[in-house]
Coordinates of C-alpha atoms in Angstrom, one line a residue:
Chain U
M839 CA -60.8 136.2 -50.9
R840 CA -62.6 134.2 -48.4
E841 CA -65.3 135.8 -46.1
T842 CA -65.5 134.7 -42.6
Y843 CA -66.6 135.9 -39.1
F844 CA -64.4 137.9 -36.9
S845 CA -64.8 135.4 -34.2
H846 CA -63.6 132.6 -36.6
A847 CA -60.7 134.6 -37.8
I848 CA -59.5 134.8 -34.2
R849 CA -60.2 130.9 -33.6
E850 CA -58.2 130.3 -36.8
T851 CA -55.4 132.4 -35.9
L852 CA -54.9 130.7 -32.5
A853 CA -55.2 127.3 -34.1
E854 CA -52.6 128.3 -36.7
E855 CA -50.2 129.7 -34.1
M856 CA -50.6 126.6 -31.7
A857 CA -49.9 124.3 -34.7
R858 CA -47.0 126.5 -35.7
D859 CA -45.2 126.8 -32.4
E860 CA -45.5 124.3 -29.5
R861 CA -44.7 127.0 -27.0
V862 CA -48.0 128.7 -27.5
I863 CA -50.3 127.5 -24.8
M864 CA -53.6 129.0 -23.7
L865 CA -55.0 129.6 -20.2
G866 CA -58.4 130.8 -19.2
E867 CA -61.9 130.0 -17.7
D868 CA -63.8 127.4 -19.3
I869 CA -61.7 127.4 -22.4
A870 CA -61.2 123.6 -22.7
E871 CA -64.2 121.4 -23.4
Y872 CA -66.7 124.3 -23.1
G873 CA -64.6 126.4 -25.7
G874 CA -64.8 129.6 -23.9
A875 CA -67.7 131.8 -23.1
F876 CA -67.7 133.0 -26.8
K877 CA -66.8 129.6 -28.1
I878 CA -63.5 131.0 -29.6
T879 CA -61.5 127.9 -28.5
A880 CA -64.0 125.2 -29.4
G881 CA -62.3 122.0 -30.2
F882 CA -58.9 123.0 -29.1
A883 CA -58.9 120.9 -26.1
E884 CA -59.4 117.8 -28.4
R885 CA -57.0 119.0 -30.9
F886 CA -54.1 120.3 -28.8
G887 CA -54.6 118.7 -25.5
K888 CA -55.6 120.0 -22.1
E889 CA -51.9 120.5 -21.2
R890 CA -51.8 123.2 -23.8
V891 CA -55.3 124.3 -23.5
R892 CA -55.5 124.9 -19.8
N893 CA -58.8 125.4 -17.9
T894 CA -58.2 127.5 -14.9
P895 CA -59.9 128.3 -11.7
I896 CA -61.7 131.7 -11.4
A897 CA -58.6 133.4 -10.5
E898 CA -57.9 136.1 -12.9
G899 CA -54.9 137.6 -11.1
G900 CA -53.4 134.2 -10.4
F901 CA -53.8 132.8 -13.8
T902 CA -52.4 135.9 -15.5
G903 CA -49.5 135.8 -13.3
V904 CA -49.0 132.0 -14.0
A905 CA -49.0 133.1 -17.7
I906 CA -46.5 136.0 -17.1
G907 CA -44.2 133.6 -15.3
A908 CA -44.5 130.9 -18.0
A909 CA -43.8 133.8 -20.6
L910 CA -40.7 134.7 -18.7
T911 CA -39.4 131.1 -18.8
G912 CA -39.8 130.0 -22.5
L913 CA -43.7 129.6 -23.2
R914 CA -45.9 131.9 -25.1
P915 CA -49.1 131.8 -23.3
V916 CA -52.3 133.3 -24.8
V917 CA -54.8 134.2 -21.8
E918 CA -58.5 134.5 -22.3
M919 CA -60.0 137.1 -20.1
M920 CA -63.7 135.8 -20.1
F921 CA -64.9 139.4 -20.1
M922 CA -62.5 142.4 -20.4
D923 CA -64.3 143.8 -17.2
F924 CA -62.5 140.9 -15.2
I925 CA -59.0 142.3 -16.1
T926 CA -59.2 144.6 -13.1
L927 CA -58.6 141.4 -11.1
A928 CA -55.4 140.9 -12.9
L929 CA -54.1 144.6 -13.1
D930 CA -51.4 144.0 -10.4
Q931 CA -50.0 141.2 -12.4
L932 CA -50.2 143.3 -15.7
I933 CA -49.1 146.6 -14.2
N934 CA -46.5 145.5 -11.7
H935 CA -45.3 142.6 -13.2
A936 CA -45.7 141.9 -16.8
A937 CA -45.2 145.6 -17.8
K938 CA -42.0 146.1 -15.7
F939 CA -40.0 143.0 -16.1
R940 CA -38.4 144.0 -19.3
Y941 CA -37.4 147.3 -17.9
Q942 CA -36.2 146.4 -14.5
Y943 CA -34.6 142.9 -15.3
G944 CA -33.1 144.0 -18.6
E945 CA -32.7 142.2 -22.0
Q946 CA -32.7 138.9 -20.3
A947 CA -36.3 139.3 -19.6
R948 CA -39.0 138.9 -22.3
V949 CA -42.8 138.6 -21.6
P950 CA -44.4 137.2 -24.8
L951 CA -47.9 137.1 -23.4
V952 CA -51.3 137.9 -25.0
V953 CA -54.3 138.7 -23.0
R954 CA -57.4 138.4 -25.2
C955 CA -60.3 140.5 -23.8
P956 CA -63.9 140.2 -25.2
A957 CA -64.8 143.8 -24.5
G958 CA -67.5 146.6 -25.0
A959 CA -71.3 147.0 -24.9
G960 CA -74.0 146.4 -27.2
R961 CA -75.3 143.2 -25.7
S962 CA -77.3 144.4 -22.8
Y963 CA -74.8 142.5 -20.4
G964 CA -74.9 145.4 -17.8
P965 CA -72.3 147.4 -16.0
T966 CA -69.6 144.7 -15.2
H967 CA -69.8 142.7 -18.4
S968 CA -69.9 145.6 -21.0
Q969 CA -66.8 147.8 -20.3
S970 CA -64.0 149.2 -22.4
L971 CA -61.1 149.5 -20.0
E972 CA -58.3 150.1 -22.4
R973 CA -57.7 153.4 -21.1
H974 CA -56.3 152.0 -17.9
L975 CA -53.9 149.8 -19.9
V976 CA -52.5 152.3 -22.3
A977 CA -51.4 154.5 -19.3
T978 CA -48.9 151.8 -18.3
P979 CA -45.6 151.8 -20.1
G980 CA -44.6 148.5 -21.1
L981 CA -47.8 147.1 -22.2
V982 CA -49.0 146.9 -25.9
V983 CA -52.6 147.4 -26.4
V984 CA -54.3 146.3 -29.6
A985 CA -57.8 146.6 -30.8
P986 CA -58.8 145.4 -34.3
S987 CA -61.9 146.5 -36.2
T988 CA -62.1 143.9 -38.9
A989 CA -61.8 140.2 -39.3
H990 CA -58.8 140.7 -41.6
D991 CA -56.8 142.6 -39.0
A992 CA -57.9 140.6 -36.1
K993 CA -56.1 137.7 -37.7
G994 CA -53.0 139.6 -38.8
L995 CA -52.7 141.6 -35.5
L996 CA -53.3 138.5 -33.3
K997 CA -50.6 136.6 -35.3
S998 CA -48.2 139.7 -34.7
A999 CA -49.4 139.7 -30.9
I1000 CA -48.5 136.1 -30.4
R1001 CA -45.1 136.5 -32.0
C1002 CA -44.3 139.6 -30.2
D1003 CA -41.9 139.5 -27.1
D1004 CA -43.9 142.1 -25.1
P1005 CA -47.3 141.7 -23.1
V1006 CA -50.0 142.5 -25.4
I1007 CA -53.6 143.2 -24.3
F1008 CA -55.9 142.1 -27.4
I1009 CA -59.3 143.7 -27.3
E1010 CA -62.0 141.8 -29.2
S1011 CA -65.2 143.7 -29.5
K1012 CA -68.0 141.2 -28.7
V1013 CA -70.2 142.8 -31.2
L1014 CA -67.7 142.6 -33.9
Y1015 CA -67.5 138.8 -33.4
G1016 CA -70.7 138.4 -35.4
R1017 CA -69.2 140.7 -38.4
R1018 CA -68.1 139.1 -41.5
G1019 CA -65.2 140.2 -43.6
D1020 CA -62.6 139.2 -45.9
V1021 CA -59.8 137.2 -44.3
P1022 CA -57.0 135.5 -46.4
E1023 CA -56.3 131.8 -45.6
G1024 CA -52.9 130.9 -44.3
D1025 CA -50.3 133.1 -42.8
Y1026 CA -50.0 136.8 -42.8
T1027 CA -49.4 139.4 -40.2
V1028 CA -50.5 143.0 -39.7
P1029 CA -47.8 145.1 -38.0
L1030 CA -48.4 146.3 -34.4
G1031 CA -48.1 149.9 -34.0
E1032 CA -49.3 151.1 -37.1
A1033 CA -52.7 152.9 -37.6
K1034 CA -54.4 152.7 -40.9
V1035 CA -56.4 155.1 -43.1
V1036 CA -59.5 153.0 -43.8
R1037 CA -61.2 155.9 -45.9
D1038 CA -59.6 158.9 -47.6
G1039 CA -61.1 162.3 -47.3
E1040 CA -60.5 165.8 -47.0
D1041 CA -62.8 167.9 -44.7
C1042 CA -62.4 166.1 -41.3
T1043 CA -60.4 163.2 -39.8
I1044 CA -62.2 160.7 -37.7
V1045 CA -60.1 158.7 -35.5
A1046 CA -61.5 155.4 -34.1
Y1047 CA -60.5 151.9 -33.2
S1048 CA -62.4 148.6 -32.6
R1049 CA -66.1 148.7 -33.1
M1050 CA -66.2 152.6 -33.5
T1051 CA -64.4 152.2 -36.7
E1052 CA -67.4 150.8 -38.3
E1053 CA -69.6 153.5 -36.7
S1054 CA -67.2 156.1 -38.1
L1055 CA -67.3 154.6 -41.6
R1056 CA -71.0 154.6 -41.5
A1057 CA -71.0 158.3 -40.4
A1058 CA -68.6 159.1 -43.2
E1059 CA -70.9 157.4 -45.8
A1060 CA -73.9 159.5 -44.5
L1061 CA -71.8 162.7 -44.6
A1062 CA -70.5 161.9 -48.2
A1063 CA -74.2 162.2 -49.3
K1064 CA -74.0 165.7 -47.9
S1065 CA -70.8 166.5 -49.7
V1066 CA -68.7 166.4 -46.5
S1067 CA -65.7 164.2 -47.2
C1068 CA -64.2 162.4 -44.1
E1069 CA -61.0 160.7 -43.6
V1070 CA -61.3 157.6 -41.2
I1071 CA -58.3 156.4 -39.4
D1072 CA -58.4 153.1 -37.6
L1073 CA -55.9 153.2 -34.8
R1074 CA -55.6 149.4 -34.4
T1075 CA -52.8 149.6 -31.9
L1076 CA -53.6 152.0 -28.9
A1077 CA -50.2 151.5 -27.3
P1078 CA -47.7 152.4 -28.6
M1079 CA -49.8 154.8 -30.5
D1080 CA -49.0 155.9 -34.2
T1081 CA -49.6 159.6 -33.7
E1082 CA -47.9 160.2 -37.0
T1083 CA -50.7 158.7 -39.2
V1084 CA -53.2 160.8 -37.3
A1085 CA -51.2 164.0 -37.5
E1086 CA -50.6 163.7 -41.2
S1087 CA -54.3 163.3 -41.8
V1088 CA -55.2 166.4 -39.5
R1089 CA -52.6 168.5 -41.2
K1090 CA -54.5 167.8 -44.5
T1091 CA -58.0 168.1 -43.1
G1092 CA -57.7 170.7 -40.3
R1093 CA -60.3 168.9 -38.2
V1094 CA -60.3 166.1 -36.0
V1095 CA -63.1 163.8 -34.3
V1096 CA -62.0 161.0 -31.9
T1097 CA -64.5 158.3 -31.0
E1098 CA -64.4 155.5 -28.5
E1099 CA -66.7 153.0 -26.7
G1100 CA -65.4 154.0 -23.4
P1101 CA -66.5 156.8 -21.2
L1102 CA -65.4 160.4 -22.1
T1103 CA -63.3 161.3 -19.1
G1104 CA -59.7 160.2 -19.2
G1105 CA -60.1 158.1 -22.1
I1106 CA -58.3 157.3 -25.4
G1107 CA -59.9 160.4 -27.0
A1108 CA -58.2 162.7 -24.6
E1109 CA -54.8 161.2 -25.4
V1110 CA -55.4 161.5 -29.1
V1111 CA -56.6 165.2 -28.9
A1112 CA -53.6 166.0 -26.8
R1113 CA -51.2 164.6 -29.3
V1114 CA -53.1 166.3 -32.2
V1115 CA -53.0 169.6 -30.3
E1116 CA -49.1 169.2 -29.6
S1117 CA -48.1 168.1 -33.1
C1118 CA -50.6 170.1 -35.3
F1119 CA -52.1 173.0 -33.6
D1120 CA -51.4 175.5 -36.2
Y1121 CA -53.3 173.4 -38.7
L1122 CA -56.4 173.1 -36.6
Q1123 CA -59.4 175.0 -38.1
A1124 CA -61.7 174.0 -35.3
P1125 CA -61.5 172.6 -31.7
P1126 CA -61.1 168.9 -31.7
Q1127 CA -64.2 166.8 -30.7
R1128 CA -64.5 163.7 -28.7
V1129 CA -67.4 161.3 -29.1
A1130 CA -67.4 158.9 -26.3
A1131 CA -69.7 157.0 -24.0
S1132 CA -71.6 158.8 -21.3
D1133 CA -69.6 159.2 -18.0
T1134 CA -71.5 156.5 -16.4
P1135 CA -71.4 152.7 -16.0
V1136 CA -72.8 150.9 -19.0
P1137 CA -76.4 150.2 -18.2
A1138 CA -78.2 146.9 -19.1
S1139 CA -81.5 148.1 -20.7
R1140 CA -81.2 148.2 -24.4
V1141 CA -82.6 151.7 -24.4
L1142 CA -80.3 153.0 -21.9
E1143 CA -77.3 151.2 -23.3
E1144 CA -77.8 152.7 -26.7
A1145 CA -78.0 156.1 -25.2
A1146 CA -74.8 155.5 -23.4
I1147 CA -72.6 154.4 -26.3
P1148 CA -71.7 156.6 -29.3
S1149 CA -73.2 155.8 -32.7
A1150 CA -72.7 157.0 -36.4
R1151 CA -75.4 159.6 -35.7
Q1152 CA -73.3 161.3 -33.1
I1153 CA -70.1 160.8 -34.7
A1154 CA -71.6 162.7 -37.9
E1155 CA -73.0 165.4 -35.6
A1156 CA -69.7 166.0 -34.1
V1157 CA -68.1 166.3 -37.7
V1158 CA -70.8 168.8 -38.5
R1159 CA -70.0 170.7 -35.4
S1160 CA -66.4 170.8 -36.3
I1161 CA -67.1 172.2 -39.7
R1162 CA -69.5 174.8 -38.4
A1163 CA -66.9 175.9 -35.9
G1164 CA -64.4 177.2 -38.4
Chain X
M127 CA -22.4 114.3 8.3
K128 CA -24.3 113.5 5.1
Y129 CA -23.3 116.6 3.4
D130 CA -19.9 117.5 1.9
H131 CA -17.6 119.2 4.5
D132 CA -16.3 121.9 2.3
E133 CA -19.8 122.6 0.9
I134 CA -21.0 123.1 4.6
I135 CA -18.2 125.5 5.1
E136 CA -18.7 127.4 2.1
H137 CA -22.4 127.8 3.0
Y138 CA -21.6 129.0 6.4
R139 CA -19.3 131.6 4.9
L140 CA -22.2 132.5 2.6
M141 CA -24.4 133.1 5.5
L142 CA -21.7 135.4 7.0
V143 CA -21.5 137.3 3.7
I144 CA -25.4 137.8 3.6
R145 CA -25.2 139.0 7.4
R146 CA -22.3 141.4 6.7
F147 CA -23.9 142.6 3.5
E148 CA -27.3 143.6 5.4
D149 CA -25.2 145.1 8.5
V150 CA -23.3 147.2 6.2
L151 CA -26.3 148.4 4.2
D152 CA -28.0 149.5 7.5
Q153 CA -24.8 151.7 8.1
L154 CA -24.7 152.9 4.6
F155 CA -28.4 153.9 4.7
G156 CA -27.9 155.5 8.1
E157 CA -24.9 157.5 6.6
G158 CA -27.1 158.6 3.6
V159 CA -24.6 156.9 1.3
I160 CA -27.5 155.0 -0.3
V161 CA -31.0 156.2 -0.7
G162 CA -34.4 154.7 -1.3
T163 CA -35.5 151.7 0.8
S164 CA -34.5 148.2 1.6
H165 CA -35.7 145.1 3.5
F166 CA -32.9 143.4 5.3
C167 CA -32.9 139.7 5.9
A168 CA -30.3 139.6 8.8
G169 CA -31.7 136.6 11.0
Q170 CA -33.1 134.8 8.2
E171 CA -29.8 133.6 6.4
A172 CA -30.3 129.8 7.2
C173 CA -33.7 130.0 5.3
A174 CA -32.0 131.4 2.0
V175 CA -28.8 129.4 2.1
G176 CA -30.4 126.1 3.6
A177 CA -33.2 126.1 1.1
V178 CA -31.2 127.0 -2.0
A179 CA -28.5 124.4 -1.0
A180 CA -31.2 121.6 -1.6
L181 CA -31.5 122.6 -5.2
R182 CA -29.7 121.6 -8.3
P183 CA -27.9 124.7 -9.9
S184 CA -30.4 124.7 -12.8
D185 CA -33.4 124.8 -10.6
L186 CA -35.1 128.2 -10.2
V187 CA -35.6 130.6 -7.4
S188 CA -38.1 133.5 -7.1
S189 CA -37.9 136.0 -4.4
N190 CA -39.7 138.9 -2.7
H191 CA -38.9 142.3 -1.2
R192 CA -36.6 140.8 1.2
G193 CA -34.4 139.0 -1.3
H194 CA -30.6 140.0 -0.9
G195 CA -30.0 136.6 0.8
H196 CA -32.0 134.7 -1.6
F197 CA -30.0 136.2 -4.6
L198 CA -26.7 135.8 -2.8
A199 CA -27.5 132.2 -2.0
K200 CA -28.3 131.5 -5.8
G201 CA -25.0 132.8 -6.8
G202 CA -25.6 136.6 -7.0
E203 CA -22.3 138.5 -6.9
P204 CA -22.0 140.7 -4.0
R205 CA -20.4 143.5 -6.0
R206 CA -23.3 143.7 -8.5
L207 CA -26.0 143.5 -5.8
M208 CA -24.2 146.3 -3.9
A209 CA -23.9 148.3 -7.0
E210 CA -27.8 148.0 -7.5
L211 CA -28.2 149.3 -4.1
F212 CA -25.9 152.3 -5.0
G213 CA -28.1 152.9 -8.0
K214 CA -25.1 152.2 -10.4
A215 CA -24.9 151.1 -14.0
T216 CA -23.0 148.0 -13.0
G217 CA -26.0 146.7 -10.7
Y218 CA -28.0 143.8 -11.7
A219 CA -30.8 146.0 -12.9
G220 CA -28.5 148.8 -14.0
G221 CA -29.7 151.2 -11.3
R222 CA -33.4 150.7 -12.5
G223 CA -34.6 148.4 -9.9
G224 CA -32.9 148.9 -6.7
S225 CA -33.1 146.3 -3.8
Q226 CA -36.5 145.0 -4.7
H227 CA -36.2 144.6 -8.5
M228 CA -33.3 142.6 -9.7
A229 CA -33.0 139.3 -11.3
E230 CA -30.1 137.1 -13.0
F231 CA -31.7 134.3 -15.1
S232 CA -28.4 132.8 -16.2
L233 CA -28.2 131.9 -12.3
G234 CA -31.7 130.7 -12.3
F235 CA -32.8 133.6 -10.2
L236 CA -36.1 135.0 -11.3
G237 CA -36.1 138.1 -9.3
T238 CA -36.7 140.0 -6.2
H239 CA -40.0 142.1 -6.4
G240 CA -41.7 144.7 -4.6
I241 CA -45.3 143.5 -4.5
T242 CA -45.9 141.3 -1.6
G243 CA -47.3 137.8 -2.8
G244 CA -46.9 139.1 -6.5
M245 CA -44.1 136.6 -7.4
I246 CA -46.1 133.6 -6.3
P247 CA -48.2 133.2 -9.3
V248 CA -45.2 134.2 -11.6
A249 CA -43.0 131.6 -9.9
T250 CA -46.0 129.1 -10.5
G251 CA -45.9 130.0 -14.1
A252 CA -42.2 129.4 -14.2
A253 CA -43.1 125.9 -12.8
L254 CA -45.6 125.3 -15.6
S255 CA -42.8 126.0 -18.0
Q256 CA -40.6 123.5 -16.3
K257 CA -43.5 120.9 -16.5
L258 CA -44.4 121.6 -20.3
L259 CA -40.8 122.1 -21.4
N260 CA -39.7 118.8 -19.6
T261 CA -36.7 120.6 -18.1
G262 CA -36.6 118.3 -14.8
N263 CA -36.1 121.7 -12.9
V264 CA -38.0 122.7 -9.9
V265 CA -38.8 126.2 -8.6
L266 CA -38.3 127.5 -5.1
C267 CA -40.6 130.2 -4.4
F268 CA -39.8 132.3 -1.4
F269 CA -42.3 134.6 0.4
G270 CA -43.1 135.8 3.9
D271 CA -45.9 135.2 6.3
G272 CA -47.6 138.6 5.2
A273 CA -47.9 137.4 1.5
T274 CA -50.1 134.4 2.7
G275 CA -53.0 137.1 3.3
S276 CA -53.0 137.9 -0.4
G277 CA -55.3 136.4 -3.0
A278 CA -52.2 135.8 -5.2
F279 CA -51.0 133.3 -2.7
H280 CA -54.2 131.4 -2.6
E281 CA -54.8 131.3 -6.3
A282 CA -51.3 130.4 -7.3
V283 CA -50.8 127.6 -4.6
N284 CA -54.2 126.2 -5.6
M285 CA -53.1 126.1 -9.3
G286 CA -49.7 124.8 -8.4
A287 CA -51.5 122.0 -6.7
I288 CA -54.3 121.1 -9.0
W289 CA -51.6 121.0 -11.8
E290 CA -49.0 119.1 -9.7
L291 CA -46.4 121.6 -10.7
P292 CA -42.5 121.3 -9.8
I293 CA -42.5 123.9 -7.2
V294 CA -41.8 124.4 -3.6
Y295 CA -43.7 127.1 -1.7
F296 CA -41.3 128.3 0.9
C297 CA -42.7 130.7 3.5
E298 CA -40.2 132.6 5.8
N299 CA -42.5 133.1 8.7
N300 CA -40.7 136.0 10.6
L301 CA -43.8 136.5 12.8
Y302 CA -44.8 140.0 11.5
A303 CA -46.1 141.4 8.3
M304 CA -44.4 144.8 8.8
S305 CA -45.9 145.5 12.1
M306 CA -48.8 143.0 12.3
P307 CA -48.1 140.0 14.3
V308 CA -49.2 136.6 12.7
A309 CA -51.6 135.8 15.6
E310 CA -53.7 139.0 14.4
A311 CA -53.3 138.0 10.8
F312 CA -54.7 134.5 10.5
K313 CA -56.8 132.1 12.6
V314 CA -55.1 128.9 11.9
T315 CA -52.3 127.9 14.3
S316 CA -49.8 127.6 11.4
I317 CA -49.3 128.5 7.7
A318 CA -48.2 125.0 7.0
E319 CA -51.8 123.9 7.9
R320 CA -53.3 125.8 5.1
A321 CA -51.7 123.3 2.9
A322 CA -54.5 121.0 3.6
A323 CA -56.8 123.3 1.8
Y324 CA -55.1 122.8 -1.4
G325 CA -54.5 119.1 -0.9
L326 CA -50.8 119.6 -0.3
P327 CA -48.3 118.4 2.3
G328 CA -47.4 121.1 4.6
V329 CA -44.3 121.2 6.9
V330 CA -42.9 123.4 9.6
V331 CA -39.2 123.7 10.1
D332 CA -36.9 125.7 12.2
G333 CA -35.9 128.4 9.9
N334 CA -32.7 129.3 12.0
D335 CA -31.4 125.8 11.4
Y336 CA -29.6 125.5 8.1
F337 CA -29.6 121.8 8.3
A338 CA -33.3 121.5 9.0
V339 CA -34.2 123.9 6.3
R340 CA -32.0 122.1 3.8
E341 CA -33.5 118.7 4.8
A342 CA -37.1 119.8 4.5
T343 CA -36.6 121.6 1.3
G344 CA -34.6 118.8 -0.2
E345 CA -37.6 116.4 0.4
A346 CA -40.1 119.0 -1.0
A347 CA -37.9 119.6 -4.0
E348 CA -37.5 115.8 -4.8
H349 CA -41.3 115.3 -4.2
A350 CA -41.8 118.2 -6.8
R351 CA -39.1 116.7 -9.1
S352 CA -40.8 113.4 -9.2
A353 CA -44.2 115.0 -10.5
H354 CA -45.9 114.8 -7.0
G355 CA -46.5 118.5 -7.0
P356 CA -45.7 121.2 -4.5
T357 CA -45.2 121.3 -0.9
L358 CA -45.8 124.2 1.4
V359 CA -42.9 124.7 3.8
E360 CA -43.2 127.0 6.7
A361 CA -39.8 128.2 8.3
H362 CA -40.1 130.0 11.7
T363 CA -37.4 132.6 11.6
Y364 CA -36.9 136.3 12.7
R365 CA -35.6 139.4 11.2
H366 CA -32.9 141.3 13.2
Y367 CA -33.9 144.5 11.9
G368 CA -37.3 146.1 11.3
H369 CA -39.4 145.5 8.2
S370 CA -37.5 148.1 6.2
K371 CA -34.9 150.6 7.1
S372 CA -37.5 153.1 8.4
D373 CA -38.9 150.7 11.0
D374 CA -38.1 151.1 14.7
C375 CA -39.7 147.9 15.7
G376 CA -42.0 149.5 18.4
Y377 CA -44.3 146.4 18.0
R378 CA -41.8 143.8 19.4
S379 CA -40.6 143.5 22.9
A380 CA -36.9 143.4 23.8
E381 CA -37.4 140.0 25.6
E382 CA -38.6 138.5 22.1
E383 CA -35.8 140.2 20.3
A384 CA -33.2 138.8 22.8
A385 CA -34.8 135.2 22.5
W386 CA -34.5 135.2 18.9
R387 CA -30.9 136.7 19.0
A388 CA -29.9 133.7 21.1
R389 CA -31.0 131.5 18.3
D390 CA -29.2 133.5 15.7
P391 CA -28.7 131.2 12.6
L392 CA -25.1 132.0 12.2
K393 CA -24.5 131.3 16.0
L394 CA -26.3 127.9 15.8
M395 CA -24.3 126.8 12.7
R396 CA -21.1 128.0 14.1
E397 CA -21.7 126.3 17.5
R398 CA -22.8 122.9 15.8
L399 CA -19.8 122.8 13.2
I400 CA -17.4 123.6 16.0
A401 CA -18.9 121.0 18.2
E402 CA -18.8 118.3 15.7
G403 CA -15.2 119.2 14.7
S404 CA -15.8 120.6 11.3
L405 CA -14.7 124.1 12.5
T406 CA -12.3 125.7 14.8
E407 CA -12.8 129.1 16.4
A408 CA -9.9 130.4 14.5
A409 CA -11.3 129.3 11.0
A410 CA -14.7 130.7 12.0
E411 CA -13.0 133.9 12.7
A412 CA -11.0 133.9 9.5
L413 CA -14.3 133.2 7.5
A414 CA -16.0 136.2 9.3
Q415 CA -13.1 138.3 8.1
E416 CA -13.2 137.0 4.7
A417 CA -17.0 137.9 4.5
E418 CA -15.9 141.4 5.8
Q419 CA -13.4 141.5 3.0
I420 CA -15.9 140.3 0.3
I421 CA -18.4 143.1 1.4
A422 CA -15.7 145.7 1.7
D423 CA -14.7 144.9 -1.9
A424 CA -18.3 145.1 -3.0
I425 CA -18.7 148.6 -1.7
E426 CA -15.5 149.7 -3.3
F427 CA -16.7 148.3 -6.5
A428 CA -20.1 150.0 -6.1
R429 CA -18.7 153.5 -5.3
N430 CA -16.3 153.4 -8.1
S431 CA -18.9 152.2 -10.7
P432 CA -20.5 154.7 -13.2
D433 CA -24.0 156.0 -12.7
P434 CA -26.5 155.0 -15.4
D435 CA -26.6 157.3 -18.4
P436 CA -29.7 159.3 -18.3
E437 CA -29.8 159.0 -22.1
T438 CA -30.6 155.4 -21.6
L439 CA -33.7 156.2 -19.5
C440 CA -36.3 155.2 -22.1
D441 CA -34.5 152.1 -23.5
G442 CA -35.9 148.6 -22.9
V443 CA -39.6 149.7 -22.2
F444 CA -40.5 147.2 -24.9
A445 CA -38.6 144.2 -26.5
D446 CA -40.0 145.0 -29.9
F447 CA -40.8 148.8 -30.0
D448 CA -37.5 150.7 -29.2

């Protein structure tokens, strides 16, 4: 198996899909010669031409809408949202257009769109360049929301997303861009809508996604040294959510800790906990725990940012609280 | 006349059908037969029919909240439109969309939609598809004066311009964004003037004159088809009813309404066709009766259609996940 960067896995996937299917085009700010803010599309304009690798004005709502219209009429656009924070400018197009066309216009309508979103904190970019806004998207029926945690899954899930006939929000942790992992060469897919048990355990289930998966694995490793066995689940797709994989684990462990990079209130953790309580209340030995960012904007200072965003230590503490509770 | 006689008569009949559709809808809402909301286009028929007349059948049309006329002009069946207004399973959206959310891609009709200005980027994306897929088709994008206040309008028209997309931006300026008069909504003297900001041609046309609309849209469509990019067409027109069915038009004067009714597009077309000998009074009356019959049939169809099955409520949220 070949080891490569998460960011390179995404670049490779985009290139492979553009080579495989001429209908795949890209739209976004500075994605052509510049290669995108994170250099994901470096070299694409030269290879595929600027008709298919299309620099846009700074108009997130407009170019997302253009991509939706193109998707509705035969193309398979991949939009790069330079920072996920900017998706707020495109929410009308995503919520009122992309998410609803299939339902309101019927089977004739398909919106095979991917919106790639470099997301999350960890780089001291401050309040408007560090957010994890997926909570706002999972609450809209009709949008698929995907958030890989490894280079392997980034490639397989992105392939599935590009081949999917629904609008997919594809969340890429900026911190994970720099991680390396095993990535098969050539074509493979990871199915959308399926969570994965990434570590088996008996005492407590930790539910995570994106960058918090590696923090959760770190926590599980530390706890294993104290003879606490954690099962770690990587949700991978946030909507539609694979409740069954989580429930099955919680029925075994009787405890659940959910972690995310976004703030506590109204987050993904709240949704996971609600589903766990609904589906396996009788199996719970302790109250579910949420480990999330502080209910604040994401501050820029490294010290403050670290205080705001959850880490392995807080996840481990939540597991311990859960075990002590019952 | 440069146009085919039978086609012109057919288009006049279509305008009568649209008018009748809207007048009858107003009654049906009043009687409580249909619920929800609707935005009537009575008074703006020459825009819908004249502009679509300038297209090829394979060209695409996008619409807005005031879209019954656009849809009927692009070949929509009155029966299925009416059934959608009745919320029935036989409607274009199976009762899910109502007035503002229906489409029929086989007719090249990309949809009515309830977000003002929201379809302008989508239509621009459809034009990008036409360009990249080399279909030779153009997109006709309808919107109102109110939509020109939105960022979506500016962003999309700018992208249409810089990428020289095959699209005609067609603004039906009916003088009010709901209640806000255009003079309060923008400082420029015309919407077409804004085309200069995007490096596009902008033209103003009498939106109550079918022939003028058809002429201007035809030129814009051929300009777009020959890879010269978009045109911003501003058609001056007037809606006979309020913004929506709950609007009593307190912001408009009786004099203004009377002046525009004197320039009713159906009246103008009828007078012109009779004056040039294309139509007799008797034939015009017969067409009006035909229109009444078509709409009566549509209502009958809608009334007798089944309701959607609540069991299907959750179907079709996704293409790949049901």
